[in-house]
């Protein structure tokens, strides 16, 4: 009996490790604030990573060299416009050529703009959010899912936001884009789940990243920080590492039976209910 218990304990302990060795991951917005930490974390777990960027080419190339050196994996910095199917297909061809068939896609890229009221927000901002939130997921699925079906394995992770549940003033274009994204991902999860492909969303709260570390401490930021933290049950803001850890978990075999989930990573600031 003791030997059986010992064997079971060893199996459980082994299963707790996130091992992405031999996997190929693509992270859109991989040179961005959250993306760079996702890239580092996926690489630390053993995945070969394609860092998909649009404007931060020099940083993406530096990050590529860093993760190859630090973690002994293969990486690629590749430019793509996630609102263009042709650009995504060109990116896929380059990733396949240099890293192989893709197992994991993390759709993290989003177009930035100034938040205004519905009456003041430019129509172009609603259109940009639709393209970067909704169509990005569609284009990436059309490009990469056929290969995942062929190999009967895949992980699709979209980066959503707690704002999609909050409906606060000034968030209309952003919330609309992310809620539309949620619809696409949930339908896709039903359509491809039978092929051992999971489709999930990570929804960060107001997250501490490199840009925050560079600017926090000003009176305005401290006031905003305090007002936000008052609403968070865990009493703090999340970090880029909190988000990346969740992405790595959903990318791993430990999450192999989790599908169609919108998962807030915000210390309980928003809570989906049944």
Coordinates of N, CA, C and O in Angstrom, one line a residue, residues 92-272:
X92 N 3.0 33.0 -41.0 CA 2.9 31.6 -40.8 C 3.9 30.8 -41.6 O 4.6 29.9 -41.1
X93 N 4.0 31.2 -42.9 CA 5.0 30.5 -43.8 C 6.4 30.7 -43.2 O 7.2 29.7 -43.2
X94 N 6.8 31.8 -42.7 CA 8.1 32.1 -42.2 C 8.3 31.3 -40.9 O 9.4 30.7 -40.7
X95 N 7.3 31.2 -40.0 CA 7.4 30.5 -38.8 C 7.5 29.0 -39.1 O 8.4 28.3 -38.5
X96 N 6.7 28.5 -40.0 CA 6.8 27.0 -40.3 C 8.2 26.7 -40.9 O 8.7 25.6 -40.6
X97 N 8.7 27.6 -41.7 CA 10.0 27.3 -42.3 C 11.1 27.3 -41.3 O 12.0 26.4 -41.4
X98 N 11.1 28.2 -40.3 CA 12.2 28.3 -39.4 C 12.0 27.5 -38.1 O 13.0 27.0 -37.5
X99 N 10.7 27.3 -37.6 CA 10.5 26.7 -36.4 C 9.7 25.4 -36.5 O 9.8 24.5 -35.6
X100 N 8.9 25.2 -37.5 CA 8.1 24.0 -37.7 C 6.6 24.3 -37.5 O 6.2 25.5 -37.3
X101 N 5.8 23.3 -37.5 CA 4.4 23.4 -37.3 C 4.0 24.0 -36.0 O 4.6 23.6 -34.9
X102 N 3.1 24.9 -35.9 CA 2.8 25.6 -34.7 C 1.8 24.8 -33.9 O 0.8 24.3 -34.4
X103 N 2.0 24.7 -32.6 CA 1.2 24.0 -31.6 C 0.3 25.0 -30.8 O -0.7 24.6 -30.3
X104 N 0.9 26.2 -30.5 CA 0.3 27.1 -29.6 C 0.2 28.5 -30.2 O 1.2 29.0 -30.8
X105 N -1.0 29.1 -30.2 CA -1.0 30.5 -30.7 C -1.6 31.3 -29.5 O -2.6 30.9 -28.9
X106 N -1.0 32.5 -29.3 CA -1.4 33.4 -28.2 C -1.7 34.7 -29.0 O -0.8 35.4 -29.4
X107 N -3.0 35.0 -29.1 CA -3.4 36.2 -29.8 C -3.5 37.4 -28.8 O -4.5 37.6 -28.1
X108 N -2.4 38.1 -28.7 CA -2.3 39.2 -27.7 C -2.3 40.6 -28.2 O -2.5 41.5 -27.5
X109 N -2.1 40.7 -29.5 CA -1.9 42.1 -30.1 C -3.3 42.8 -30.1 O -4.3 42.2 -30.3
X110 N -3.2 44.1 -29.9 CA -4.4 44.9 -29.9 C -4.0 46.4 -30.3 O -2.9 46.8 -30.0
X111 N -4.9 47.0 -31.1 CA -4.6 48.4 -31.5 C -4.9 49.4 -30.3 O -6.0 49.2 -29.7
X112 N -4.0 50.3 -30.0 CA -4.2 51.3 -29.0 C -4.7 52.6 -29.5 O -4.5 53.0 -30.6
X113 N -5.5 53.3 -28.6 CA -6.1 54.5 -29.0 C -6.6 55.2 -27.7 O -6.6 54.6 -26.7
X114 N -6.9 56.5 -27.8 CA -7.4 57.2 -26.7 C -8.9 56.9 -26.4 O -9.7 56.9 -27.3
X115 N -9.2 56.6 -25.1 CA -10.6 56.2 -24.7 C -11.4 57.5 -24.5 O -11.0 58.4 -23.8
X116 N -12.6 57.5 -25.2 CA -13.5 58.6 -25.0 C -14.9 58.1 -24.8 O -15.2 56.9 -24.9
X117 N -15.8 59.0 -24.6 CA -17.2 58.6 -24.5 C -17.7 58.1 -25.8 O -17.1 58.4 -26.9
X118 N -18.9 57.4 -25.8 CA -19.5 56.9 -27.1 C -19.7 58.1 -28.0 O -19.4 58.0 -29.2
X119 N -20.2 59.2 -27.6 CA -20.4 60.3 -28.4 C -19.2 61.0 -29.0 O -19.2 61.5 -30.1
X120 N -18.1 60.8 -28.3 CA -16.8 61.4 -28.8 C -15.9 60.5 -29.5 O -15.0 60.9 -30.2
X121 N -16.1 59.2 -29.3 CA -15.1 58.2 -29.8 C -15.2 58.2 -31.4 O -16.3 58.1 -31.9
X122 N -14.1 58.2 -32.0 CA -14.1 58.1 -33.5 C -14.6 56.8 -34.0 O -14.3 55.7 -33.4
X123 N -15.3 56.8 -35.0 CA -15.9 55.5 -35.6 C -14.7 54.6 -36.0 O -14.8 53.4 -35.8
X124 N -13.6 55.2 -36.4 CA -12.4 54.4 -36.8 C -11.9 53.5 -35.6 O -11.3 52.5 -35.9
X125 N -12.1 54.0 -34.4 CA -11.6 53.3 -33.3 C -12.4 52.0 -33.0 O -11.9 51.0 -32.7
X126 N -13.7 52.1 -33.3 CA -14.6 50.9 -33.2 C -14.2 49.9 -34.3 O -14.1 48.7 -34.0
X127 N -13.9 50.4 -35.5 CA -13.5 49.5 -36.6 C -12.1 48.9 -36.3 O -11.9 47.7 -36.6
X128 N -11.2 49.6 -35.7 CA -9.9 49.1 -35.4 C -10.0 48.0 -34.3 O -9.2 47.0 -34.4
X129 N -10.9 48.2 -33.4 CA -11.0 47.2 -32.3 C -11.6 45.9 -32.9 O -11.3 44.8 -32.5
X130 N -12.6 46.1 -33.8 CA -13.1 44.9 -34.4 C -12.1 44.1 -35.2 O -12.0 42.9 -35.1
X131 N -11.2 44.8 -35.9 CA -10.2 44.1 -36.7 C -9.1 43.5 -35.8 O -8.7 42.4 -36.1
X132 N -8.7 44.2 -34.8 CA -7.6 43.7 -34.0 C -8.1 42.7 -32.9 O -7.2 41.9 -32.4
X133 N -9.3 42.7 -32.5 CA -9.8 41.8 -31.5 C -10.6 40.6 -32.1 O -10.2 39.5 -31.9
X134 N -11.5 40.9 -33.0 CA -12.4 39.9 -33.6 C -11.7 39.2 -34.8 O -11.5 38.0 -34.8
X135 N -11.3 40.0 -35.8 CA -10.7 39.4 -37.0 C -9.4 38.8 -36.8 O -9.0 37.9 -37.4
X136 N -8.6 39.3 -35.8 CA -7.3 38.7 -35.5 C -7.5 37.2 -35.2 O -6.8 36.3 -35.7
X137 N -8.5 37.0 -34.3 CA -8.8 35.6 -33.9 C -9.2 34.7 -35.1 O -8.8 33.6 -35.2
X138 N -10.0 35.3 -35.9 CA -10.5 34.6 -37.1 C -9.4 34.3 -38.1 O -9.2 33.2 -38.6
X139 N -8.6 35.3 -38.4 CA -7.5 35.1 -39.3 C -6.4 34.1 -38.8 O -6.0 33.3 -39.5
X140 N -6.1 34.2 -37.5 CA -5.1 33.3 -36.9 C -5.7 31.9 -36.9 O -4.9 30.9 -37.2
X141 N -7.0 31.7 -36.7 CA -7.6 30.4 -36.7 C -7.5 29.8 -38.1 O -7.1 28.6 -38.4
X142 N -7.9 30.6 -39.1 CA -7.9 30.1 -40.5 C -6.5 29.8 -40.9 O -6.3 28.8 -41.7
X143 N -5.5 30.5 -40.4 CA -4.1 30.2 -40.8 C -3.5 29.0 -40.1 O -2.8 28.1 -40.8
X144 N -3.8 28.8 -38.8 CA -3.1 27.8 -38.0 C -3.9 26.6 -37.6 O -3.3 25.5 -37.4
X145 N -5.2 26.7 -37.5 CA -6.0 25.6 -37.1 C -6.0 24.4 -38.0 O -6.0 23.2 -37.5
X146 N -6.0 24.6 -39.3 CA -5.9 23.3 -40.2 C -4.7 22.4 -39.8 O -4.9 21.2 -39.8
X147 N -3.6 23.0 -39.6 CA -2.4 22.2 -39.2 C -2.6 21.5 -37.8 O -2.2 20.4 -37.6
X148 N -3.3 22.2 -36.9 CA -3.6 21.7 -35.6 C -4.5 20.5 -35.7 O -4.4 19.5 -35.0
X149 N -5.5 20.6 -36.6 CA -6.5 19.5 -36.8 C -5.7 18.3 -37.4 O -5.9 17.2 -37.0
X150 N -4.8 18.6 -38.3 CA -4.1 17.5 -39.0 C -3.2 16.7 -37.9 O -3.1 15.5 -38.0
X151 N -2.7 17.4 -37.0 CA -1.8 16.8 -36.0 C -2.6 16.4 -34.7 O -2.1 15.8 -33.8
X152 N -3.9 16.7 -34.7 CA -4.8 16.4 -33.6 C -4.2 17.0 -32.2 O -4.3 16.3 -31.2
X153 N -3.8 18.2 -32.3 CA -3.3 18.9 -31.1 C -3.2 20.4 -31.3 O -2.7 20.8 -32.4
X154 N -3.6 21.2 -30.4 CA -3.4 22.6 -30.5 C -3.9 23.4 -29.2 O -4.8 22.9 -28.5
X155 N -3.3 24.5 -29.0 CA -3.7 25.4 -27.9 C -3.9 26.8 -28.5 O -3.0 27.4 -29.1
X156 N -5.1 27.4 -28.4 CA -5.4 28.7 -28.8 C -5.7 29.6 -27.6 O -6.7 29.2 -26.8
X157 N -5.0 30.6 -27.4 CA -5.2 31.5 -26.2 C -5.4 32.9 -26.6 O -4.5 33.5 -27.3
X158 N -6.5 33.5 -26.3 CA -6.7 34.9 -26.6 C -6.6 35.8 -25.4 O -7.1 35.4 -24.3
X159 N -6.0 36.9 -25.5 CA -5.9 37.9 -24.4 C -7.1 38.8 -24.4 O -7.2 39.7 -25.3
X160 N -8.0 38.6 -23.5 CA -9.2 39.5 -23.4 C -9.0 40.5 -22.3 O -7.8 41.0 -22.2
X161 N -9.9 40.9 -21.6 CA -9.8 42.0 -20.6 C -10.9 41.9 -19.6 O -12.0 41.5 -19.9
X162 N -10.6 42.3 -18.3 CA -11.7 42.5 -17.4 C -12.7 43.6 -17.8 O -13.9 43.5 -17.4
X163 N -12.3 44.5 -18.6 CA -13.2 45.6 -19.1 C -14.4 45.0 -19.8 O -15.4 45.7 -19.8
X164 N -14.3 43.8 -20.4 CA -15.4 43.3 -21.1 C -16.5 42.9 -20.2 O -17.7 42.8 -20.6
X165 N -16.3 42.9 -18.9 CA -17.3 42.6 -17.9 C -17.7 43.9 -17.1 O -18.8 43.9 -16.5
X166 N -16.9 44.9 -17.2 CA -17.2 46.1 -16.4 C -18.1 47.1 -17.0 O -18.9 47.7 -16.3
X167 N -18.0 47.4 -18.3 CA -18.9 48.3 -19.0 C -18.8 49.7 -18.4 O -19.7 50.4 -18.2
X168 N -17.5 50.1 -18.1 CA -17.3 51.5 -17.5 C -17.3 52.5 -18.6 O -17.1 52.2 -19.8
X169 N -17.6 53.8 -18.2 CA -17.5 54.9 -19.2 C -16.1 54.9 -19.9 O -15.1 54.5 -19.3
X170 N -16.1 55.3 -21.1 CA -14.9 55.5 -22.0 C -14.4 54.2 -22.6 O -13.4 54.2 -23.3
X171 N -15.0 53.0 -22.2 CA -14.5 51.7 -22.6 C -15.3 51.1 -23.8 O -15.0 50.0 -24.2
X172 N -16.2 51.9 -24.4 CA -17.1 51.2 -25.3 C -16.5 50.5 -26.5 O -16.8 49.4 -26.8
X173 N -15.5 51.2 -27.2 CA -14.9 50.5 -28.4 C -14.1 49.3 -27.9 O -14.1 48.2 -28.6
X174 N -13.4 49.4 -26.8 CA -12.5 48.4 -26.3 C -13.4 47.2 -25.9 O -13.2 46.0 -26.2
X175 N -14.4 47.5 -25.1 CA -15.3 46.4 -24.6 C -16.0 45.7 -25.7 O -16.2 44.5 -25.7
X176 N -16.5 46.5 -26.7 CA -17.2 45.9 -27.8 C -16.3 45.0 -28.6 O -16.7 43.9 -29.0
X177 N -15.1 45.4 -28.8 CA -14.1 44.5 -29.6 C -13.9 43.2 -28.8 O -13.9 42.1 -29.4
X178 N -13.6 43.3 -27.5 CA -13.3 42.2 -26.7 C -14.5 41.3 -26.5 O -14.4 40.0 -26.4
X179 N -15.7 41.8 -26.4 CA -16.9 41.0 -26.2 C -17.2 40.2 -27.5 O -17.6 39.1 -27.6
X180 N -16.9 40.9 -28.7 CA -17.0 40.2 -30.0 C -16.0 39.1 -30.1 O -16.3 38.0 -30.6
X181 N -14.8 39.3 -29.6 CA -13.8 38.3 -29.6 C -14.3 37.1 -28.8 O -14.1 36.0 -29.2
X182 N -14.9 37.3 -27.6 CA -15.4 36.2 -26.8 C -16.3 35.3 -27.6 O -16.3 34.1 -27.5
X183 N -17.2 35.9 -28.4 CA -18.1 35.1 -29.1 C -17.5 34.2 -30.1 O -17.8 33.0 -30.3
X184 N -16.5 34.8 -30.8 CA -15.7 34.0 -31.8 C -15.0 32.8 -31.1 O -15.0 31.7 -31.6
X185 N -14.3 33.1 -30.0 CA -13.6 32.1 -29.3 C -14.4 30.9 -28.8 O -14.1 29.8 -28.8
X186 N -15.6 31.3 -28.2 CA -16.4 30.3 -27.6 C -17.0 29.4 -28.7 O -17.1 28.1 -28.6
X187 N -17.4 30.0 -29.9 CA -17.9 29.1 -31.0 C -16.8 28.2 -31.5 O -17.0 27.1 -31.8
X188 N -15.6 28.8 -31.7 CA -14.4 28.1 -32.2 C -14.1 26.9 -31.2 O -13.8 25.8 -31.7
X189 N -14.2 27.1 -29.9 CA -14.0 26.1 -28.9 C -14.9 24.9 -29.1 O -14.4 23.7 -29.0
X190 N -16.1 25.1 -29.5 CA -17.0 24.0 -29.8 C -16.7 23.3 -31.1 O -16.9 22.1 -31.2
X191 N -16.3 24.1 -32.1 CA -16.1 23.6 -33.4 C -14.8 22.7 -33.5 O -14.8 21.7 -34.2
X192 N -13.8 23.0 -32.7 CA -12.5 22.3 -32.9 C -12.1 21.5 -31.7 O -11.1 20.8 -31.7
X193 N -12.9 21.5 -30.6 CA -12.6 20.8 -29.4 C -12.4 19.3 -29.7 O -11.6 18.6 -29.0
X194 N -13.2 18.7 -30.6 CA -13.0 17.3 -30.8 C -11.8 16.9 -31.5 O -11.5 15.7 -31.6
X195 N -10.9 17.8 -31.8 CA -9.6 17.6 -32.4 C -8.5 17.7 -31.4 O -7.3 17.9 -31.8
X196 N -8.8 17.7 -30.2 CA -7.8 17.9 -29.1 C -7.2 19.3 -29.2 O -6.0 19.5 -28.9
X197 N -8.0 20.2 -29.5 CA -7.6 21.6 -29.6 C -8.4 22.4 -28.6 O -9.7 22.3 -28.6
X198 N -7.8 23.1 -27.7 CA -8.5 24.0 -26.7 C -8.4 25.4 -27.1 O -7.5 25.9 -27.7
X199 N -9.5 26.1 -26.8 CA -9.6 27.6 -27.2 C -10.0 28.3 -25.9 O -11.2 28.1 -25.4
X200 N -9.2 29.1 -25.3 CA -9.5 29.8 -24.1 C -9.0 31.2 -24.1 O -8.2 31.6 -25.0
X201 N -9.6 32.0 -23.2 CA -9.2 33.4 -23.1 C -8.7 33.8 -21.7 O -9.2 33.3 -20.7
X202 N -7.7 34.6 -21.6 CA -7.2 35.1 -20.4 C -7.5 36.6 -20.3 O -7.3 37.3 -21.3
X203 N -8.1 37.0 -19.2 CA -8.6 38.4 -19.1 C -7.9 39.1 -18.0 O -8.3 39.1 -16.8
X204 N -6.8 39.9 -18.3 CA -6.1 40.6 -17.3 C -6.9 41.8 -16.8 O -7.7 42.4 -17.4
X205 N -6.6 42.1 -15.5 CA -7.0 43.4 -15.0 C -6.0 44.5 -15.3 O -5.2 44.3 -16.3
X206 N -6.0 45.5 -14.6 CA -5.0 46.6 -14.8 C -3.6 46.1 -14.3 O -3.4 45.9 -13.1
X207 N -2.7 45.8 -15.2 CA -1.6 45.0 -14.9 C -0.3 45.8 -14.9 O -0.1 46.7 -15.7
X208 N 0.6 45.5 -13.9 CA 1.9 46.1 -13.8 C 2.8 45.5 -14.8 O 3.0 44.2 -14.8
X209 N 3.4 46.3 -15.7 CA 4.3 45.8 -16.7 C 5.5 46.8 -16.8 O 5.6 47.7 -15.9
X210 N 6.4 46.6 -17.8 CA 7.5 47.5 -17.8 C 7.2 48.9 -17.9 O 7.8 49.8 -17.2
X211 N 6.2 49.3 -18.7 CA 5.8 50.7 -18.8 C 5.4 51.3 -17.5 O 5.7 52.4 -17.1
X212 N 4.6 50.5 -16.7 CA 4.2 50.9 -15.4 C 5.4 51.1 -14.4 O 5.4 52.1 -13.7
X213 N 6.3 50.2 -14.5 CA 7.5 50.3 -13.6 C 8.3 51.5 -13.9 O 9.0 52.0 -13.0
X214 N 8.3 52.0 -15.1 CA 9.0 53.1 -15.5 C 8.3 54.4 -15.1 O 9.0 55.4 -14.9
X215 N 7.0 54.4 -15.0 CA 6.3 55.7 -14.7 C 5.5 55.7 -13.4 O 5.1 56.8 -12.9
X216 N 5.4 54.6 -12.7 CA 4.7 54.5 -11.4 C 5.4 55.4 -10.4 O 6.7 55.5 -10.4
X217 N 4.7 55.9 -9.5 CA 5.3 56.8 -8.4 C 4.9 58.2 -8.6 O 5.1 59.0 -7.6
X218 N 4.4 58.6 -9.7 CA 3.9 60.0 -9.9 C 2.6 60.1 -9.1 O 1.9 59.1 -8.8
X219 N 2.3 61.3 -8.7 CA 1.1 61.5 -7.9 C -0.2 61.0 -8.5 O -1.0 60.3 -7.9
X220 N -0.3 61.3 -9.8 CA -1.5 60.8 -10.6 C -1.6 59.3 -10.6 O -2.7 58.7 -10.4
X221 N -0.5 58.6 -10.9 CA -0.5 57.2 -11.0 C -0.8 56.6 -9.6 O -1.5 55.5 -9.5
X222 N -0.3 57.2 -8.6 CA -0.5 56.6 -7.2 C -2.0 56.8 -6.9 O -2.6 55.9 -6.2
X223 N -2.6 57.9 -7.3 CA -4.1 58.1 -7.0 C -4.9 57.0 -7.7 O -5.8 56.4 -7.2
X224 N -4.6 56.8 -9.0 CA -5.3 55.8 -9.8 C -5.0 54.4 -9.2 O -6.0 53.6 -9.1
X225 N -3.8 54.1 -8.8 CA -3.5 52.8 -8.2 C -4.3 52.5 -7.0 O -4.9 51.5 -6.9
X226 N -4.4 53.5 -6.1 CA -5.1 53.3 -4.9 C -6.6 53.1 -5.1 O -7.2 52.2 -4.5
X227 N -7.2 53.9 -6.0 CA -8.6 53.8 -6.3 C -8.9 52.4 -6.9 O -9.9 51.8 -6.6
X228 N -8.0 51.9 -7.8 CA -8.2 50.6 -8.4 C -8.1 49.5 -7.3 O -8.9 48.6 -7.2
X229 N -7.0 49.5 -6.6 CA -6.7 48.5 -5.6 C -7.9 48.4 -4.5 O -8.2 47.3 -4.0
X230 N -8.5 49.5 -4.2 CA -9.6 49.4 -3.3 C -10.7 48.5 -3.7 O -11.4 47.9 -2.9
X231 N -10.9 48.3 -5.0 CA -11.9 47.4 -5.6 C -11.5 45.9 -5.7 O -12.3 45.1 -5.9
X232 N -10.2 45.7 -5.6 CA -9.7 44.3 -5.8 C -9.6 43.5 -4.5 O -9.0 43.9 -3.6
X233 N -10.4 42.4 -4.4 CA -10.4 41.7 -3.2 C -9.0 41.2 -2.7 O -8.8 41.2 -1.5
X234 N -8.1 41.0 -3.6 CA -6.7 40.6 -3.2 C -5.8 41.7 -2.8 O -4.7 41.5 -2.4
X235 N -6.3 43.0 -3.0 CA -5.6 44.1 -2.5 C -4.3 44.5 -3.2 O -3.5 45.2 -2.6
X236 N -4.2 44.2 -4.5 CA -3.1 44.6 -5.3 C -3.4 44.5 -6.7 O -4.4 44.0 -7.1
X237 N -2.6 45.1 -7.6 CA -2.6 45.0 -9.0 C -1.9 43.7 -9.4 O -0.9 43.3 -8.7
X238 N -2.3 43.1 -10.5 CA -1.6 42.0 -11.0 C -0.3 42.4 -11.7 O -0.1 43.6 -12.0
X239 N 0.5 41.4 -12.1 CA 1.7 41.7 -12.8 C 1.7 40.9 -14.1 O 0.9 40.0 -14.3
X240 N 2.6 41.4 -15.0 CA 2.8 40.7 -16.3 C 3.1 39.2 -16.1 O 2.7 38.3 -16.8
X241 N 3.8 38.9 -15.0 CA 4.1 37.5 -14.7 C 2.9 36.7 -14.3 O 2.8 35.5 -14.7
X242 N 1.9 37.3 -13.6 CA 0.7 36.6 -13.3 C -0.1 36.2 -14.6 O -0.6 35.1 -14.7
X243 N -0.1 37.1 -15.6 CA -0.7 36.8 -16.8 C 0.0 35.7 -17.6 O -0.6 34.8 -18.1
X244 N 1.3 35.9 -17.7 CA 2.1 34.9 -18.4 C 2.0 33.5 -17.8 O 2.0 32.5 -18.5
X245 N 2.0 33.4 -16.5 CA 1.9 32.1 -15.8 C 0.6 31.4 -16.3 O 0.5 30.2 -16.5
X246 N -0.5 32.2 -16.3 CA -1.8 31.6 -16.7 C -1.8 31.1 -18.2 O -2.3 30.1 -18.5
X247 N -1.1 31.9 -19.1 CA -1.0 31.6 -20.5 C -0.2 30.2 -20.6 O -0.6 29.3 -21.3
X248 N 0.9 30.1 -19.9 CA 1.7 28.9 -19.9 C 0.9 27.7 -19.4 O 1.0 26.6 -20.0
X249 N 0.1 27.9 -18.4 CA -0.7 26.8 -17.9 C -1.7 26.3 -19.0 O -1.9 25.1 -19.3
X250 N -2.4 27.3 -19.6 CA -3.4 26.9 -20.6 C -2.8 26.4 -21.8 O -3.4 25.6 -22.6
X251 N -1.5 26.7 -22.1 CA -0.8 26.1 -23.2 C -0.3 24.7 -23.0 O 0.1 24.0 -23.9
X252 N -0.3 24.3 -21.7 CA 0.3 23.0 -21.4 C -0.8 21.9 -21.4 O -2.0 22.1 -21.4
X253 N -0.3 20.7 -21.2 CA -1.1 19.5 -21.1 C -1.9 19.5 -19.8 O -2.9 18.7 -19.7
X254 N -1.5 20.2 -18.8 CA -2.2 20.3 -17.6 C -3.6 20.9 -17.7 O -4.5 20.6 -16.9
X255 N -3.7 21.7 -18.8 CA -5.0 22.3 -19.1 C -5.7 21.6 -20.2 O -6.6 22.3 -20.9
X256 N -5.4 20.4 -20.5 CA -5.9 19.7 -21.7 C -7.4 19.5 -21.8 O -8.0 19.2 -22.8
X257 N -8.1 19.6 -20.6 CA -9.6 19.5 -20.6 C -10.3 20.8 -20.2 O -11.4 20.7 -19.8
X258 N -9.6 21.9 -20.4 CA -10.2 23.2 -20.2 C -10.4 23.8 -21.5 O -9.5 24.0 -22.3
X259 N -11.7 24.1 -21.8 CA -12.0 24.6 -23.2 C -13.1 25.6 -23.1 O -14.1 25.4 -22.4
X260 N -13.0 26.7 -23.9 CA -14.1 27.7 -23.9 C -14.2 28.6 -22.7 O -15.2 29.2 -22.5
X261 N -13.1 28.8 -22.0 CA -13.1 29.5 -20.8 C -12.7 31.0 -21.0 O -11.7 31.3 -21.7
X262 N -13.4 31.9 -20.3 CA -13.0 33.3 -20.2 C -12.5 33.4 -18.7 O -13.2 33.3 -17.8
X263 N -11.2 33.5 -18.6 CA -10.5 33.4 -17.2 C -10.0 34.8 -16.8 O -8.9 35.2 -17.2
X264 N -10.7 35.5 -15.9 CA -10.1 36.7 -15.4 C -8.9 36.5 -14.5 O -8.9 35.6 -13.7
X265 N -7.8 37.3 -14.7 CA -6.6 37.2 -13.9 C -6.5 38.6 -13.3 O -5.7 39.5 -13.8
X266 N -7.3 38.9 -12.3 CA -7.4 40.3 -11.8 C -7.7 40.3 -10.3 O -8.2 41.3 -9.8
X267 N -7.3 39.3 -9.6 CA -7.5 39.3 -8.1 C -8.9 39.3 -7.7 O -9.2 39.6 -6.5
X268 N -9.9 38.9 -8.5 CA -11.2 38.9 -8.1 C -12.0 40.2 -8.4 O -13.1 40.4 -7.9
X269 N -11.4 41.1 -9.1 CA -12.0 42.4 -9.4 C -13.3 42.2 -10.2 O -14.3 42.9 -10.1
X270 N -13.3 41.2 -11.2 CA -14.5 40.8 -11.8 C -14.6 39.3 -11.6 O -13.6 38.6 -11.6
X271 N -15.8 38.8 -11.5 CA -16.1 37.4 -11.2 C -17.2 36.9 -12.1 O -18.4 37.2 -11.8
X272 N -16.9 36.1 -13.1 CA -18.0 35.5 -13.9 C -18.9 34.6 -13.0 O -18.4 33.9 -12.1

